Amino acid sequence: MATLNPVQFIQQVRAEVSKVVWPTRREVLLTTVMVFIMAALTAVFFALVDLVIRFGLQSLLGMF
């Protein structure tokens, strides 16, 4: 494993960080809103699935 001098390490880190493309404020906002929308839709979907399964089990067990 090669050893680096700390100055070279910092220079390489700075070079790599400069290559990063940071998202704009608008992109972050849109992505955040989409995550909340998808989380809400997923919650509604699983709530409906839960209701259907519960109704089916109650109906099935009610016959006995």
Tab-separated table of N, CA and C in Angstrom:
chain	number	residue	atom	x	y	z
A	1	MET	N	0.843	-1.169	0.000
A	1	MET	CA	0.000	0.000	0.000
A	1	MET	C	0.895	1.240	0.000
A	2	ALA	N	0.651	2.124	-0.928
A	2	ALA	CA	1.487	3.318	-1.056
A	2	ALA	C	1.161	4.319	0.050
A	3	THR	N	2.186	4.942	0.548
A	3	THR	CA	1.967	5.974	1.556
A	3	THR	C	2.062	7.332	0.880
A	4	LEU	N	1.186	8.213	1.275
A	4	LEU	CA	1.167	9.551	0.719
A	4	LEU	C	1.532	10.554	1.786
A	5	ASN	N	2.122	11.570	1.332
A	5	ASN	CA	2.412	12.649	2.253
A	5	ASN	C	1.102	13.435	2.451
A	6	PRO	N	0.852	13.975	3.622
A	6	PRO	CA	-0.421	14.657	3.910
A	6	PRO	C	-0.734	15.803	2.951
A	7	VAL	N	0.265	16.496	2.482
A	7	VAL	CA	0.036	17.611	1.549
A	7	VAL	C	-0.498	17.078	0.225
A	8	GLN	N	0.085	15.989	-0.259
A	8	GLN	CA	-0.407	15.379	-1.501
A	8	GLN	C	-1.834	14.875	-1.322
A	9	PHE	N	-2.109	14.287	-0.183
A	9	PHE	CA	-3.451	13.784	0.088
A	9	PHE	C	-4.474	14.916	0.021
A	10	ILE	N	-4.180	16.032	0.679
A	10	ILE	CA	-5.096	17.177	0.680
A	10	ILE	C	-5.271	17.718	-0.731
A	11	GLN	N	-4.208	17.767	-1.504
A	11	GLN	CA	-4.298	18.245	-2.884
A	11	GLN	C	-5.189	17.326	-3.725
A	12	GLN	N	-5.046	16.033	-3.530
A	12	GLN	CA	-5.869	15.086	-4.279
A	12	GLN	C	-7.339	15.171	-3.859
A	13	VAL	N	-7.568	15.346	-2.570
A	13	VAL	CA	-8.952	15.488	-2.091
A	13	VAL	C	-9.582	16.733	-2.690
A	14	ARG	N	-8.859	17.838	-2.679
A	14	ARG	CA	-9.391	19.087	-3.241
A	14	ARG	C	-9.665	18.929	-4.735
A	15	ALA	N	-8.800	18.219	-5.457
A	15	ALA	CA	-8.989	17.992	-6.890
A	15	ALA	C	-10.254	17.165	-7.135
A	16	GLU	N	-10.465	16.148	-6.318
A	16	GLU	CA	-11.653	15.310	-6.476
A	16	GLU	C	-12.931	16.070	-6.121
A	17	VAL	N	-12.885	16.860	-5.052
A	17	VAL	CA	-14.070	17.628	-4.644
A	17	VAL	C	-14.431	18.651	-5.711
A	18	SER	N	-13.446	19.188	-6.411
A	18	SER	CA	-13.739	20.170	-7.457
A	18	SER	C	-14.450	19.534	-8.649
A	19	LYS	N	-14.365	18.207	-8.786
A	19	LYS	CA	-15.039	17.500	-9.874
A	19	LYS	C	-16.513	17.254	-9.580
A	20	VAL	N	-16.915	17.402	-8.335
A	20	VAL	CA	-18.293	17.114	-7.939
A	20	VAL	C	-19.221	18.167	-8.531
A	21	VAL	N	-20.329	17.704	-9.103
A	21	VAL	CA	-21.339	18.617	-9.626
A	21	VAL	C	-22.432	18.715	-8.573
A	22	TRP	N	-22.523	19.858	-7.918
A	22	TRP	CA	-23.478	20.044	-6.844
A	22	TRP	C	-24.835	20.407	-7.424
A	23	PRO	N	-25.935	19.878	-6.870
A	23	PRO	CA	-27.262	20.219	-7.393
A	23	PRO	C	-27.631	21.662	-7.041
A	24	THR	N	-28.489	22.222	-7.886
A	24	THR	CA	-28.970	23.574	-7.615
A	24	THR	C	-30.046	23.513	-6.539
A	25	ARG	N	-30.390	24.673	-6.006
A	25	ARG	CA	-31.430	24.740	-4.981
A	25	ARG	C	-32.755	24.212	-5.543
A	26	ARG	N	-33.041	24.533	-6.791
A	26	ARG	CA	-34.291	24.084	-7.419
A	26	ARG	C	-34.318	22.552	-7.543
A	27	GLU	N	-33.203	21.964	-7.955
A	27	GLU	CA	-33.135	20.507	-8.079
A	27	GLU	C	-33.328	19.826	-6.733
A	28	VAL	N	-32.729	20.373	-5.697
A	28	VAL	CA	-32.888	19.805	-4.354
A	28	VAL	C	-34.344	19.904	-3.914
A	29	LEU	N	-34.962	21.048	-4.149
A	29	LEU	CA	-36.363	21.242	-3.762
A	29	LEU	C	-37.277	20.266	-4.501
A	30	LEU	N	-37.087	20.149	-5.820
A	30	LEU	CA	-37.928	19.235	-6.597
A	30	LEU	C	-37.736	17.784	-6.165
A	31	THR	N	-36.513	17.399	-5.915
A	31	THR	CA	-36.238	16.035	-5.481
A	31	THR	C	-36.868	15.766	-4.115
A	32	THR	N	-36.778	16.733	-3.219
A	32	THR	CA	-37.373	16.583	-1.889
A	32	THR	C	-38.883	16.444	-1.982
A	33	VAL	N	-39.509	17.279	-2.811
A	33	VAL	CA	-40.964	17.206	-2.982
A	33	VAL	C	-41.362	15.848	-3.568
A	34	MET	N	-40.596	15.370	-4.547
A	34	MET	CA	-40.906	14.068	-5.145
A	34	MET	C	-40.770	12.937	-4.133
A	35	VAL	N	-39.790	13.016	-3.262
A	35	VAL	CA	-39.625	11.983	-2.228
A	35	VAL	C	-40.832	11.984	-1.295
A	36	PHE	N	-41.289	13.176	-0.878
A	36	PHE	CA	-42.455	13.236	-0.001
A	36	PHE	C	-43.709	12.719	-0.695
A	37	ILE	N	-43.881	13.051	-1.976
A	37	ILE	CA	-45.049	12.561	-2.724
A	37	ILE	C	-45.011	11.043	-2.840
A	38	MET	N	-43.849	10.490	-3.185
A	38	MET	CA	-43.748	9.033	-3.332
A	38	MET	C	-43.941	8.330	-1.992
A	39	ALA	N	-43.445	8.926	-0.917
A	39	ALA	CA	-43.648	8.329	0.410
A	39	ALA	C	-45.126	8.334	0.776
A	40	ALA	N	-45.824	9.423	0.462
A	40	ALA	CA	-47.259	9.501	0.753
A	40	ALA	C	-48.034	8.480	-0.077
A	41	LEU	N	-47.711	8.371	-1.362
A	41	LEU	CA	-48.395	7.387	-2.215
A	41	LEU	C	-48.138	5.958	-1.739
A	42	THR	N	-46.916	5.689	-1.334
A	42	THR	CA	-46.586	4.358	-0.825
A	42	THR	C	-47.348	4.068	0.461
A	43	ALA	N	-47.450	5.057	1.337
A	43	ALA	CA	-48.192	4.873	2.590
A	43	ALA	C	-49.665	4.593	2.309
A	44	VAL	N	-50.247	5.322	1.369
A	44	VAL	CA	-51.656	5.103	1.018
A	44	VAL	C	-51.832	3.711	0.418
A	45	PHE	N	-50.928	3.316	-0.468
A	45	PHE	CA	-51.017	1.991	-1.086
A	45	PHE	C	-50.988	0.886	-0.037
A	46	PHE	N	-50.015	0.948	0.867
A	46	PHE	CA	-49.909	-0.106	1.870
A	46	PHE	C	-51.058	-0.059	2.876
A	47	ALA	N	-51.606	1.110	3.137
A	47	ALA	CA	-52.772	1.194	4.012
A	47	ALA	C	-53.965	0.504	3.353
A	48	LEU	N	-54.135	0.724	2.049
A	48	LEU	CA	-55.236	0.062	1.339
A	48	LEU	C	-55.035	-1.453	1.280
A	49	VAL	N	-53.813	-1.884	1.029
A	49	VAL	CA	-53.521	-3.322	1.011
A	49	VAL	C	-53.812	-3.924	2.380
A	50	ASP	N	-53.434	-3.221	3.439
A	50	ASP	CA	-53.687	-3.690	4.794
A	50	ASP	C	-55.185	-3.817	5.062
A	51	LEU	N	-55.955	-2.827	4.608
A	51	LEU	CA	-57.411	-2.876	4.798
A	51	LEU	C	-58.024	-4.067	4.063
A	52	VAL	N	-57.574	-4.300	2.841
A	52	VAL	CA	-58.115	-5.416	2.055
A	52	VAL	C	-57.772	-6.747	2.712
A	53	ILE	N	-56.534	-6.911	3.139
A	53	ILE	CA	-56.131	-8.165	3.785
A	53	ILE	C	-56.888	-8.356	5.094
A	54	ARG	N	-57.036	-7.273	5.886
A	54	ARG	CA	-57.763	-7.388	7.146
A	54	ARG	C	-59.222	-7.764	6.906
A	55	PHE	N	-59.847	-7.123	5.911
A	55	PHE	CA	-61.242	-7.447	5.598
A	55	PHE	C	-61.363	-8.906	5.153
A	56	GLY	N	-60.420	-9.351	4.321
A	56	GLY	CA	-60.460	-10.745	3.850
A	56	GLY	C	-60.284	-11.736	4.991
A	57	LEU	N	-59.354	-11.466	5.879
A	57	LEU	CA	-59.143	-12.373	7.010
A	57	LEU	C	-60.339	-12.372	7.965
A	58	GLN	N	-60.902	-11.203	8.234
A	58	GLN	CA	-62.070	-11.137	9.116
A	58	GLN	C	-63.250	-11.886	8.510
A	59	SER	N	-63.424	-11.761	7.190
A	59	SER	CA	-64.501	-12.486	6.522
A	59	SER	C	-64.273	-13.989	6.567
A	60	LEU	N	-63.031	-14.383	6.333
A	60	LEU	CA	-62.688	-15.808	6.346
A	60	LEU	C	-62.853	-16.396	7.718
A	61	LEU	N	-62.351	-15.690	8.746
A	61	LEU	CA	-62.446	-16.206	10.101
A	61	LEU	C	-63.875	-16.093	10.654
A	62	GLY	N	-64.645	-15.168	10.128
A	62	GLY	CA	-66.025	-15.014	10.580
A	62	GLY	C	-66.915	-16.168	10.148
A	63	MET	N	-66.493	-16.883	9.117
A	63	MET	CA	-67.294	-18.021	8.640
A	63	MET	C	-67.179	-19.210	9.599
A	64	PHE	N	-66.151	-19.229	10.429
A	64	PHE	CA	-65.973	-20.357	11.349
A	64	PHE	C	-66.562	-19.973	12.631
